[in-house]
CSV table of C-alpha atoms and ligand atoms in Angstrom, one decimal:
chain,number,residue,atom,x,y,z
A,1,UNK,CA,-96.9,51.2,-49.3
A,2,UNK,CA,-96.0,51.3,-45.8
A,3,UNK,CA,-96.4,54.8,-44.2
A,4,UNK,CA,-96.4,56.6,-40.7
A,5,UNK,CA,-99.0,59.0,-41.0
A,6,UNK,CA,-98.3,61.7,-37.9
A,7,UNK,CA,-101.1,63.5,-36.3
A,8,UNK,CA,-103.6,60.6,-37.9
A,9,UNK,CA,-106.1,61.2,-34.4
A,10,UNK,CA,-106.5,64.7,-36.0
A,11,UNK,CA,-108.9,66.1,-38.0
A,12,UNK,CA,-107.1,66.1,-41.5
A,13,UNK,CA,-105.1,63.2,-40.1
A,14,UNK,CA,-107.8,60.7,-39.7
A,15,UNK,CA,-109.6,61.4,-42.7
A,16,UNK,CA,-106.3,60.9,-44.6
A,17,UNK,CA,-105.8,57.9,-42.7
A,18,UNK,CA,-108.9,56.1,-43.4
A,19,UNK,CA,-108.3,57.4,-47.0
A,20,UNK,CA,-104.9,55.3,-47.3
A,21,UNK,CA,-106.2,52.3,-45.6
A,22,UNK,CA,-109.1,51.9,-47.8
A,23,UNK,CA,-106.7,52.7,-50.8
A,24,UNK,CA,-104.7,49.2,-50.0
A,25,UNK,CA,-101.9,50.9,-47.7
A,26,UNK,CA,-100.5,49.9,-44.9
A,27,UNK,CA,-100.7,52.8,-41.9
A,28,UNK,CA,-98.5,53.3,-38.6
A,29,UNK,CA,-100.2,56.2,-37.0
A,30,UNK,CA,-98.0,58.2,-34.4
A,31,UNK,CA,-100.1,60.9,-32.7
A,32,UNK,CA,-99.6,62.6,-29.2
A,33,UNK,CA,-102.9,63.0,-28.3
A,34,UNK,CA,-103.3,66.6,-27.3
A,35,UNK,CA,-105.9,68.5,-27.1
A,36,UNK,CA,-107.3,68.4,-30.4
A,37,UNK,CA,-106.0,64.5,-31.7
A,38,UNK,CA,-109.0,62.2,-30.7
A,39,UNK,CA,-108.7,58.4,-31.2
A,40,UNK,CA,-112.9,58.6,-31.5
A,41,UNK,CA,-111.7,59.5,-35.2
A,42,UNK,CA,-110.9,56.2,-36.0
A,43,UNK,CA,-112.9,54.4,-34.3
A,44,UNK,CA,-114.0,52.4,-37.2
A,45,UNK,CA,-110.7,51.0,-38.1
A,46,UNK,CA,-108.9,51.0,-34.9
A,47,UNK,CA,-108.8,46.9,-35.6
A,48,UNK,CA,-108.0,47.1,-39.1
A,49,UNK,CA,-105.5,44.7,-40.0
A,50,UNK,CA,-103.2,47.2,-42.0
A,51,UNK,CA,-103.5,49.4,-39.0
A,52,UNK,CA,-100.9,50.5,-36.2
A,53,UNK,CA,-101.4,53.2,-33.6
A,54,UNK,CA,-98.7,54.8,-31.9
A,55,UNK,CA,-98.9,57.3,-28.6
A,56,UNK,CA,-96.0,59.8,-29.0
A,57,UNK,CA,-94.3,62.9,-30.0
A,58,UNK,CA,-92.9,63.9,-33.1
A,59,UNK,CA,-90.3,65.3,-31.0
A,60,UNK,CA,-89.5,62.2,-29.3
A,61,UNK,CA,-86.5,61.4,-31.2
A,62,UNK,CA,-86.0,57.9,-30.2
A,63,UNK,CA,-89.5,56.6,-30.5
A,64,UNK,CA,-89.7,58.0,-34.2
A,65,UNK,CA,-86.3,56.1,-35.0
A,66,UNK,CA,-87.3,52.6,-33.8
A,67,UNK,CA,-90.8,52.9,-34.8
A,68,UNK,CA,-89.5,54.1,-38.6
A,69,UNK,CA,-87.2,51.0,-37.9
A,70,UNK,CA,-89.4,48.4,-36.3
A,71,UNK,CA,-92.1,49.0,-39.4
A,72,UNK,CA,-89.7,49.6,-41.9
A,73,UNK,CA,-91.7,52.8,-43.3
A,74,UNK,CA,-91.6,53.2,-47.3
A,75,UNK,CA,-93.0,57.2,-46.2
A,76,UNK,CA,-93.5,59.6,-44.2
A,77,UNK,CA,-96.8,62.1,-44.1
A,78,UNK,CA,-96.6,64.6,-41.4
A,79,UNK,CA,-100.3,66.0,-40.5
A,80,UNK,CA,-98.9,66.9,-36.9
A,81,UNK,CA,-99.4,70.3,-36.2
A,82,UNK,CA,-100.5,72.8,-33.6
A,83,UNK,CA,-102.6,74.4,-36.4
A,84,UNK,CA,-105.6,77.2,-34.5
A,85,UNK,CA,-104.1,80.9,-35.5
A,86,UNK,CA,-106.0,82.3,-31.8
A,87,UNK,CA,-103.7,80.1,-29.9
A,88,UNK,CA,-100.8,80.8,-31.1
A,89,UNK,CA,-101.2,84.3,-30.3
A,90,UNK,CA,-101.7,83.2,-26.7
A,91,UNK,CA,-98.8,80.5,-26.7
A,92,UNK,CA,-96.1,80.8,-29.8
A,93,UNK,CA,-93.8,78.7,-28.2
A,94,UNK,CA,-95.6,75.3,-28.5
A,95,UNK,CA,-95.9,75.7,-32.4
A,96,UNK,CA,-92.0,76.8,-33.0
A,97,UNK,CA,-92.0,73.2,-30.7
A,98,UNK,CA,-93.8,70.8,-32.7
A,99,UNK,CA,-94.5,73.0,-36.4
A,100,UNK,CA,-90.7,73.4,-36.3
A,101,UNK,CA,-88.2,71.1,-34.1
A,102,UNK,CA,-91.2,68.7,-34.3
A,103,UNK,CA,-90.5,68.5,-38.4
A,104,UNK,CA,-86.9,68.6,-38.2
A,105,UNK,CA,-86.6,65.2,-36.0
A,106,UNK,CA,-89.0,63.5,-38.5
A,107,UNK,CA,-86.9,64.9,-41.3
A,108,UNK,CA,-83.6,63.6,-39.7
A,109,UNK,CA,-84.8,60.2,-38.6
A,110,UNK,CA,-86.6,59.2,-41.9
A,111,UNK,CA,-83.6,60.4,-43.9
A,112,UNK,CA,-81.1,58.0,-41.7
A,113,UNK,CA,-84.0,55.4,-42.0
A,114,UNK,CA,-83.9,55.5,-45.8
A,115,UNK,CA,-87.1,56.7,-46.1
A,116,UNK,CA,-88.4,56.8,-50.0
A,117,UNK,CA,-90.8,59.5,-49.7
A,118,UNK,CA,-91.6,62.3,-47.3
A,119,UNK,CA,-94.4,64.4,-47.4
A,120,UNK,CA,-94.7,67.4,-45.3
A,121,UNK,CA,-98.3,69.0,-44.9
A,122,UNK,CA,-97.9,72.7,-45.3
A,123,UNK,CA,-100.6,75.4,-45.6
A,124,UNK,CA,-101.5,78.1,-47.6
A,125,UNK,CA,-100.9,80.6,-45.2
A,126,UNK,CA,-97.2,80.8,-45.1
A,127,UNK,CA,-97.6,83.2,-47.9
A,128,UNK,CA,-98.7,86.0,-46.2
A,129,UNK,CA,-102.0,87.8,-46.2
A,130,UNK,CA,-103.2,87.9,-50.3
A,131,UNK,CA,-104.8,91.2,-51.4
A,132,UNK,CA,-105.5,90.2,-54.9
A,133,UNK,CA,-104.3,87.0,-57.2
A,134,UNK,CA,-103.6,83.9,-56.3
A,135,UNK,CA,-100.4,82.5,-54.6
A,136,UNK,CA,-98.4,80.2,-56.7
A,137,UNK,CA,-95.8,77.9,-55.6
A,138,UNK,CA,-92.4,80.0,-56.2
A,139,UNK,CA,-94.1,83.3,-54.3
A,140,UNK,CA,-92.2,84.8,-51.8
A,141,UNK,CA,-93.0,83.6,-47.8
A,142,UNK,CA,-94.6,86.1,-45.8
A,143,UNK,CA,-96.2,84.5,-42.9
A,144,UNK,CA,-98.0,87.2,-40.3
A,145,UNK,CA,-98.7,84.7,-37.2
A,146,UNK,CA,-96.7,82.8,-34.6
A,147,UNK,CA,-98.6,79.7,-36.5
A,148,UNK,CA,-97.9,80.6,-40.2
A,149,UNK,CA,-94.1,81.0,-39.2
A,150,UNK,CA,-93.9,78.3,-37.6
A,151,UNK,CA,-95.6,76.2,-40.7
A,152,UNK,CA,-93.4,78.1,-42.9
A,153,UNK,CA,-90.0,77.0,-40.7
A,154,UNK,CA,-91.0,73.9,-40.6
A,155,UNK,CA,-91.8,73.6,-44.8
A,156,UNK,CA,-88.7,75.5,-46.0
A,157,UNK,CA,-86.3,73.0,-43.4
A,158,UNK,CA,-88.5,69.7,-45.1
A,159,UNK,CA,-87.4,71.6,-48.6
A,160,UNK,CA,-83.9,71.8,-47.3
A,161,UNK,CA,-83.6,68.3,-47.1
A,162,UNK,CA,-83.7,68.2,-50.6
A,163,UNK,CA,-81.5,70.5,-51.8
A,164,UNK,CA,-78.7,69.7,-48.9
A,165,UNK,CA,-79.4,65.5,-48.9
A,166,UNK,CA,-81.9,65.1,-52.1
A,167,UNK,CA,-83.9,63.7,-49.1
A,168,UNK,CA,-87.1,62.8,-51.6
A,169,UNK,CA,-89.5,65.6,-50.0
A,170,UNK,CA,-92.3,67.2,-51.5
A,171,UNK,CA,-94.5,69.8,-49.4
A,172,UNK,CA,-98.4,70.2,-50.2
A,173,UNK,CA,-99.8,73.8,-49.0
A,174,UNK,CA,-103.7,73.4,-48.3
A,175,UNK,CA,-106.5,76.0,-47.7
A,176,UNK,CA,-108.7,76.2,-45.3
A,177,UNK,CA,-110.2,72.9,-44.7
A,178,UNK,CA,-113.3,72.0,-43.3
A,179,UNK,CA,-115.9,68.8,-42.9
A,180,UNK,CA,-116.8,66.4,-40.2
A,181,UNK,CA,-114.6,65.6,-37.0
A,182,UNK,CA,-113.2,69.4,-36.8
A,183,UNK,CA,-112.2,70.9,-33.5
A,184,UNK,CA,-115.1,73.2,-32.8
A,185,UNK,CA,-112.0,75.9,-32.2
A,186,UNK,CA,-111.9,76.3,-35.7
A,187,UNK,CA,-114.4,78.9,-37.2
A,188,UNK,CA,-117.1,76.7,-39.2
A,189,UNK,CA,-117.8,74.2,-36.7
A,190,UNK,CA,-117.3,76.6,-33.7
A,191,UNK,CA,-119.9,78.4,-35.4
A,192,UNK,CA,-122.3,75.4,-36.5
A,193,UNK,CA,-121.8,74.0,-32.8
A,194,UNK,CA,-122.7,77.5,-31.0
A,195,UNK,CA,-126.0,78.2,-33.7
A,196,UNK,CA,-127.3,74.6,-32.8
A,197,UNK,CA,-127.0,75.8,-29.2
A,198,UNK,CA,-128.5,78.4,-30.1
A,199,UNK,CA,-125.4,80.4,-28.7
A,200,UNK,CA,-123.7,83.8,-30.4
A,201,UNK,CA,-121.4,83.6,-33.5
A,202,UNK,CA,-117.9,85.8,-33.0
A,203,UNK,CA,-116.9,87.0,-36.5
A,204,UNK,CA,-113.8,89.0,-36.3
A,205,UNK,CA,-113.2,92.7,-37.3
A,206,UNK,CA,-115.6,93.4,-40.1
A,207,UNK,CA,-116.6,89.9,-41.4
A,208,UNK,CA,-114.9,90.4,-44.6
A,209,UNK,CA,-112.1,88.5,-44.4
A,210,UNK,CA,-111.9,85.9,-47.3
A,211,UNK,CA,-110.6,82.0,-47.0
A,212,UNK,CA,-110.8,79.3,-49.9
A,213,UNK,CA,-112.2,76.6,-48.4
A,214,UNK,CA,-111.2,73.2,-49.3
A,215,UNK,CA,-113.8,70.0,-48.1
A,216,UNK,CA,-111.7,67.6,-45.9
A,217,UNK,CA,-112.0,64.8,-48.8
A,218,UNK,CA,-110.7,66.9,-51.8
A,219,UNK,CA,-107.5,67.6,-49.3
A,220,UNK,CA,-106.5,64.2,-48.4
A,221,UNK,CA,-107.1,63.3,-52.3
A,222,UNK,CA,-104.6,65.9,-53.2
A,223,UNK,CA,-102.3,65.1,-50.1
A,224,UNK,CA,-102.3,61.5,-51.6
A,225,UNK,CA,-102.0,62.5,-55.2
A,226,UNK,CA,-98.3,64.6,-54.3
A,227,UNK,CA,-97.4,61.4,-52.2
A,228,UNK,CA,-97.6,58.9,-55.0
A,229,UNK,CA,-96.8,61.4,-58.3
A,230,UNK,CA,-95.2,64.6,-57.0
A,231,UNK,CA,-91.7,65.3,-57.9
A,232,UNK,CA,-89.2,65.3,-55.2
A,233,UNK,CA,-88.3,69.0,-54.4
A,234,UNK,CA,-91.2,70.3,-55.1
A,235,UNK,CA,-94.2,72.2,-53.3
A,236,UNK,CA,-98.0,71.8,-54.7
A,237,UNK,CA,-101.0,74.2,-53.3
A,238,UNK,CA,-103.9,72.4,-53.2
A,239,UNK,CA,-107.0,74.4,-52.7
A,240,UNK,CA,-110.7,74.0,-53.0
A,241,UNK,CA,-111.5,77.6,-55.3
A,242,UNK,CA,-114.5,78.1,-53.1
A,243,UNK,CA,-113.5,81.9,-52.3
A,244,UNK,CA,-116.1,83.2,-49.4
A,245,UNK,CA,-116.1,86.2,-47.4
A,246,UNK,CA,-116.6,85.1,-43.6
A,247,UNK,CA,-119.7,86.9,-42.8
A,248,UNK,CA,-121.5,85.0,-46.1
A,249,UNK,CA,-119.8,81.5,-44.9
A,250,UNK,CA,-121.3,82.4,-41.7
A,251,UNK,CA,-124.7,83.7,-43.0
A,252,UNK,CA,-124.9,80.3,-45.2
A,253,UNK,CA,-124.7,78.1,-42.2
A,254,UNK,CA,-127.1,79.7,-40.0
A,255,UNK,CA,-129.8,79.3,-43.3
A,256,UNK,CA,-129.0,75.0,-43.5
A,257,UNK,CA,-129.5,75.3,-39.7
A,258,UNK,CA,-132.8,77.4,-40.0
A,259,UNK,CA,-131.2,79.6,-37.1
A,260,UNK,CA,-131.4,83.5,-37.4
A,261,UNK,CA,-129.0,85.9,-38.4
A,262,UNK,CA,-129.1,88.1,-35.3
A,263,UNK,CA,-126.9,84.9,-33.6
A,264,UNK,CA,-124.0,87.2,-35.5
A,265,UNK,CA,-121.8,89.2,-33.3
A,266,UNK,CA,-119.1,91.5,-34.9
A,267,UNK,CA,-116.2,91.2,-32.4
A,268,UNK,CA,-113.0,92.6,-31.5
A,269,UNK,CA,-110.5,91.6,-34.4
A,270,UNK,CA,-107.3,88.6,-34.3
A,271,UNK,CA,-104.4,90.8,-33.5
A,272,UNK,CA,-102.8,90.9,-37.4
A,273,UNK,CA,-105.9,89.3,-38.7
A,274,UNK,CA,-104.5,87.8,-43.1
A,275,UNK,CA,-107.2,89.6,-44.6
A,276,UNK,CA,-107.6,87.0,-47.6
A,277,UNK,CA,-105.7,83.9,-48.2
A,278,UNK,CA,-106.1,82.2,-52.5
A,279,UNK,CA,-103.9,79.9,-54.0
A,280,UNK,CA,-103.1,78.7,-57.5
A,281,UNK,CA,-103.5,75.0,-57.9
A,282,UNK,CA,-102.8,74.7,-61.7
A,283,UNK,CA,-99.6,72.9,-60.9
A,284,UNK,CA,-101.6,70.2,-58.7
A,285,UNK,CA,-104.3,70.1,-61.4
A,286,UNK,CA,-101.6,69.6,-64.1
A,287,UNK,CA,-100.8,66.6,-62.0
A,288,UNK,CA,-104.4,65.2,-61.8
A,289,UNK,CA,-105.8,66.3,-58.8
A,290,UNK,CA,-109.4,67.7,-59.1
A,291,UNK,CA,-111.4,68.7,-56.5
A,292,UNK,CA,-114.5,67.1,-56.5
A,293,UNK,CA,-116.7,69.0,-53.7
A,294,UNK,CA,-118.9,71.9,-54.3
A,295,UNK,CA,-118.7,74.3,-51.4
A,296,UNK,CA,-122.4,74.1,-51.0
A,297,UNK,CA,-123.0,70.7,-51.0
A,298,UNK,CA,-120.0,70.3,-48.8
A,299,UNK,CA,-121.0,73.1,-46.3
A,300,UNK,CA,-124.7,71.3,-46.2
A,301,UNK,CA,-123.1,68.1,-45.3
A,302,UNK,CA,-120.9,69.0,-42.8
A,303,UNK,CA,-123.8,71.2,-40.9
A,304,UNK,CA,-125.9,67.9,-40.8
A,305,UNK,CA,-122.6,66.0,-39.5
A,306,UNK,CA,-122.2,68.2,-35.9
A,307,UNK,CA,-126.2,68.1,-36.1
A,308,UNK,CA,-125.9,64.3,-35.6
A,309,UNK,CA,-123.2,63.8,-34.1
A,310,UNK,CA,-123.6,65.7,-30.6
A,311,UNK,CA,-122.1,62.5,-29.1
A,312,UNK,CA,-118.6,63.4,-30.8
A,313,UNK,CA,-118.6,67.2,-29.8
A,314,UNK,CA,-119.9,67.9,-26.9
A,315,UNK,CA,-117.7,66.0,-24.3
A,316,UNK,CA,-115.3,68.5,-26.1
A,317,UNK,CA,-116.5,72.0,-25.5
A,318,UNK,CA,-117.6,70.8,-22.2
A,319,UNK,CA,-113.7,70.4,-21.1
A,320,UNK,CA,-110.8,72.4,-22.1
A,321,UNK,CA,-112.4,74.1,-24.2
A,322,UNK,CA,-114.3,76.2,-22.1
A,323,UNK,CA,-111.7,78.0,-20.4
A,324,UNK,CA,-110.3,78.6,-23.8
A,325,UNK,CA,-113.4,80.0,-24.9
A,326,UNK,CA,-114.1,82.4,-22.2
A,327,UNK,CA,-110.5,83.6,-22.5
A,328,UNK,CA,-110.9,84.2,-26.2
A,329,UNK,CA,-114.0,85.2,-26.2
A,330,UNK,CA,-115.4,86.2,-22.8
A,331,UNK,CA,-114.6,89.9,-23.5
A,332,UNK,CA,-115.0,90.3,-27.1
A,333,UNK,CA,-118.4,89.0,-26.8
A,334,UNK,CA,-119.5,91.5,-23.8
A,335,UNK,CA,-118.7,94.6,-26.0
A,336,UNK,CA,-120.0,92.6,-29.2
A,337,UNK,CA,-122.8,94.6,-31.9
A,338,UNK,CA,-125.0,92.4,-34.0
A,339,UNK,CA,-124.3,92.6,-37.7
A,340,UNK,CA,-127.7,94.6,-38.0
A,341,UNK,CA,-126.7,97.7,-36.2
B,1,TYD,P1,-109.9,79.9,-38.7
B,1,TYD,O1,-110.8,78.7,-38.8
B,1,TYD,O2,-109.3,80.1,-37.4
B,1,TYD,O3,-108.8,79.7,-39.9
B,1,TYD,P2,-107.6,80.7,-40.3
B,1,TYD,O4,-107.5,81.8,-39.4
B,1,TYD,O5,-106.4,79.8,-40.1
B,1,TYD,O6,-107.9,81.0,-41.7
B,1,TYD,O7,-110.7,81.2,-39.2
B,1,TYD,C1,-111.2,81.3,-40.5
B,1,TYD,C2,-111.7,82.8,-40.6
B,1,TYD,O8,-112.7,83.0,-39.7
B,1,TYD,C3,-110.6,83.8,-40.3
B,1,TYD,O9,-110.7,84.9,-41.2
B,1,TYD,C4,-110.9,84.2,-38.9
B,1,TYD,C5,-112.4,84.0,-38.8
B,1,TYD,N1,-112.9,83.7,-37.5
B,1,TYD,C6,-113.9,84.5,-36.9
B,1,TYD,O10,-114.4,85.5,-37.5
B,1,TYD,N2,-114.4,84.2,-35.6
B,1,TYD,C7,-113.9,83.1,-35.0
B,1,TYD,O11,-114.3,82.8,-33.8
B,1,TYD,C8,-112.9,82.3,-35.6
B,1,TYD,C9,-112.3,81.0,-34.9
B,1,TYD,C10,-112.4,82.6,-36.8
């Protein structure tokens, strides 16, 4: 198939772009290049023949219609996001931009292009903060951040299409995803990158917060799975069932690393921090999806991925990042406690 893949210079976005190419597809890939999209994720198939790159905005209305129009696109798979929870507590407006309008141009313009398939990358987090169970698909939204809204406006509007156009849409809602070429923002390889430097770990509140985490590869699979076999209308979790509480995620990495735990600081908490996030994945599993990393083996590769790959991170918390850093961090870490006492 021919497919424009958004936000391919991203993290989940590369690796499902690779993915497709190597599956026989053909792949336009329309990124803006912000901060976190990084063309040095696809460096190894920037000249392959069945691959297209595209500088631009999903929000760009007339560069989406012509290039949907110009490459004749059999789908759609939108991976662009502003995606980091800590940001969007600094600057909400940029995710009800792209997470919202952002989905709603791609919407319109593959539905005038005829489009035969769109497939809108969700996450599990529109559903709110989880105390207990596991989120299926038909549970009630009840996203708690400026970024869980705004992923939540922008899956509800792709699931719109359907029911208002029977605009072929299905919606996939991921955990937490993790493995090589992450933005060290995000808390595994912020915290991998800081312990090889030997720098301190900020874990939130009390540590005990509890993600599913999902290995990059097992994502994309499942992404790909809904985009060739899901029905139209409908939404599919996809998530790894590798329930951790931070502080043992965080305690796991520093023992590949051979790094100590006293790195841990207990830090101020995120401002309406989800306390635990699971998701039911029998529907995707009833489909054929299966996923096929264990968290340990996973967590172990992607440790020894940022330990050989300093050329790939380190131009990037040497830039923007640091101001961002020292204004999300700078004071927690000054009135920060070990996790010793
Ligand atoms: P994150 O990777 O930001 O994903 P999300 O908040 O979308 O789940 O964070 C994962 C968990 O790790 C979350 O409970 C917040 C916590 N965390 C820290 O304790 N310290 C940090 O510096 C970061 C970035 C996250």
């Amino acid at each position: 198939m021919r497919i424009l893949v958004t936000g391919g210079a991203g993290f989940i976005g590369s690796h499902l772009v690779r993915r497709l190419l190597r599956n026989g597809h053909f792949v336009v890939n329309l990124d803006a290049l912000k901060y976190s999209g990084n063309l040095a994720n696809l460096e190894d198939v920037k000249s392959h023949p069945h691959y297209v790159f595209a500088h631009g905005d999903i929000c760009d209305q007339n560069l989406v219609a012509s290039l949907l129009k110009e490459h004749a696109q059999d789908g759609v798979i939108n991976c662009a996001a502003e995606t980091h929870v800590d940001r969007s507590i600094l600057d909400p407006g940029a995710f009800a931009k792209t997470d919202v309008v952002g989905t709603g141009v791609l919407l319109e313009e593959a539905r005038k292009a005829g489009v035969s398939r769109f497939l809108q990358v969700s996450t599990d987090e529109v559903y709110g903060s989880v105390e207990s169970g596991h989120s299926t698909e038909d549970d009630r939204l009840a996203p708690r951040s400026p970024y869980s809204a705004s992923k939540a406006g922008g899956d509800v509007l792709a699931l719109s299409y359907w029911t208002t156009y029977q605009f072929p849409v299905v919606v996939t809602r991921g955990s937490n995803t993790y493995g090589p070429n992450q933005y060290p923002e995000k808390f595994i390889p912020l915290f991998i990158t800081n312990a090889i430097d030997d720098q301190l770990l900020p874990l939130y509140g009390d540590g005990r917060q509890r993600r599913d985490w999902l290995a990059v590869e097992d994502h994309c699979a499942g992404i790909e799975h809904v985009f060739l076999h899901g029905q139209p209308g409908e939404v599919y979790n996809i998530g790894g069932g590798n329930e951790r509480a931070n502080i043992d995620v965080a305690e796991q990495l520093l023992a590949y690393l051979g790094k100590p735990k006293s790195l841990i600081r207990l830090v101020q908490d995120r401002p309406g921090h989800d306390r635990r996030y699971a998701v039911d994945c029998a529907k995707l599993k009833r489909l054929g999806w299966r996923p096929a990393v264990s968290f340990e083996r996973g967590l172990k590769e992607t440790v020894e991925w940022y330990r050989t790959h300093e050329s790939w991170w380190r131009p990037i918390k040497s830039g923007e990042f640091r101001a961002y850093y020292e204004a999300q961090y700078g004071k927690r870490l000054s009135g920060s406690r070990g996790v010793m006492g």
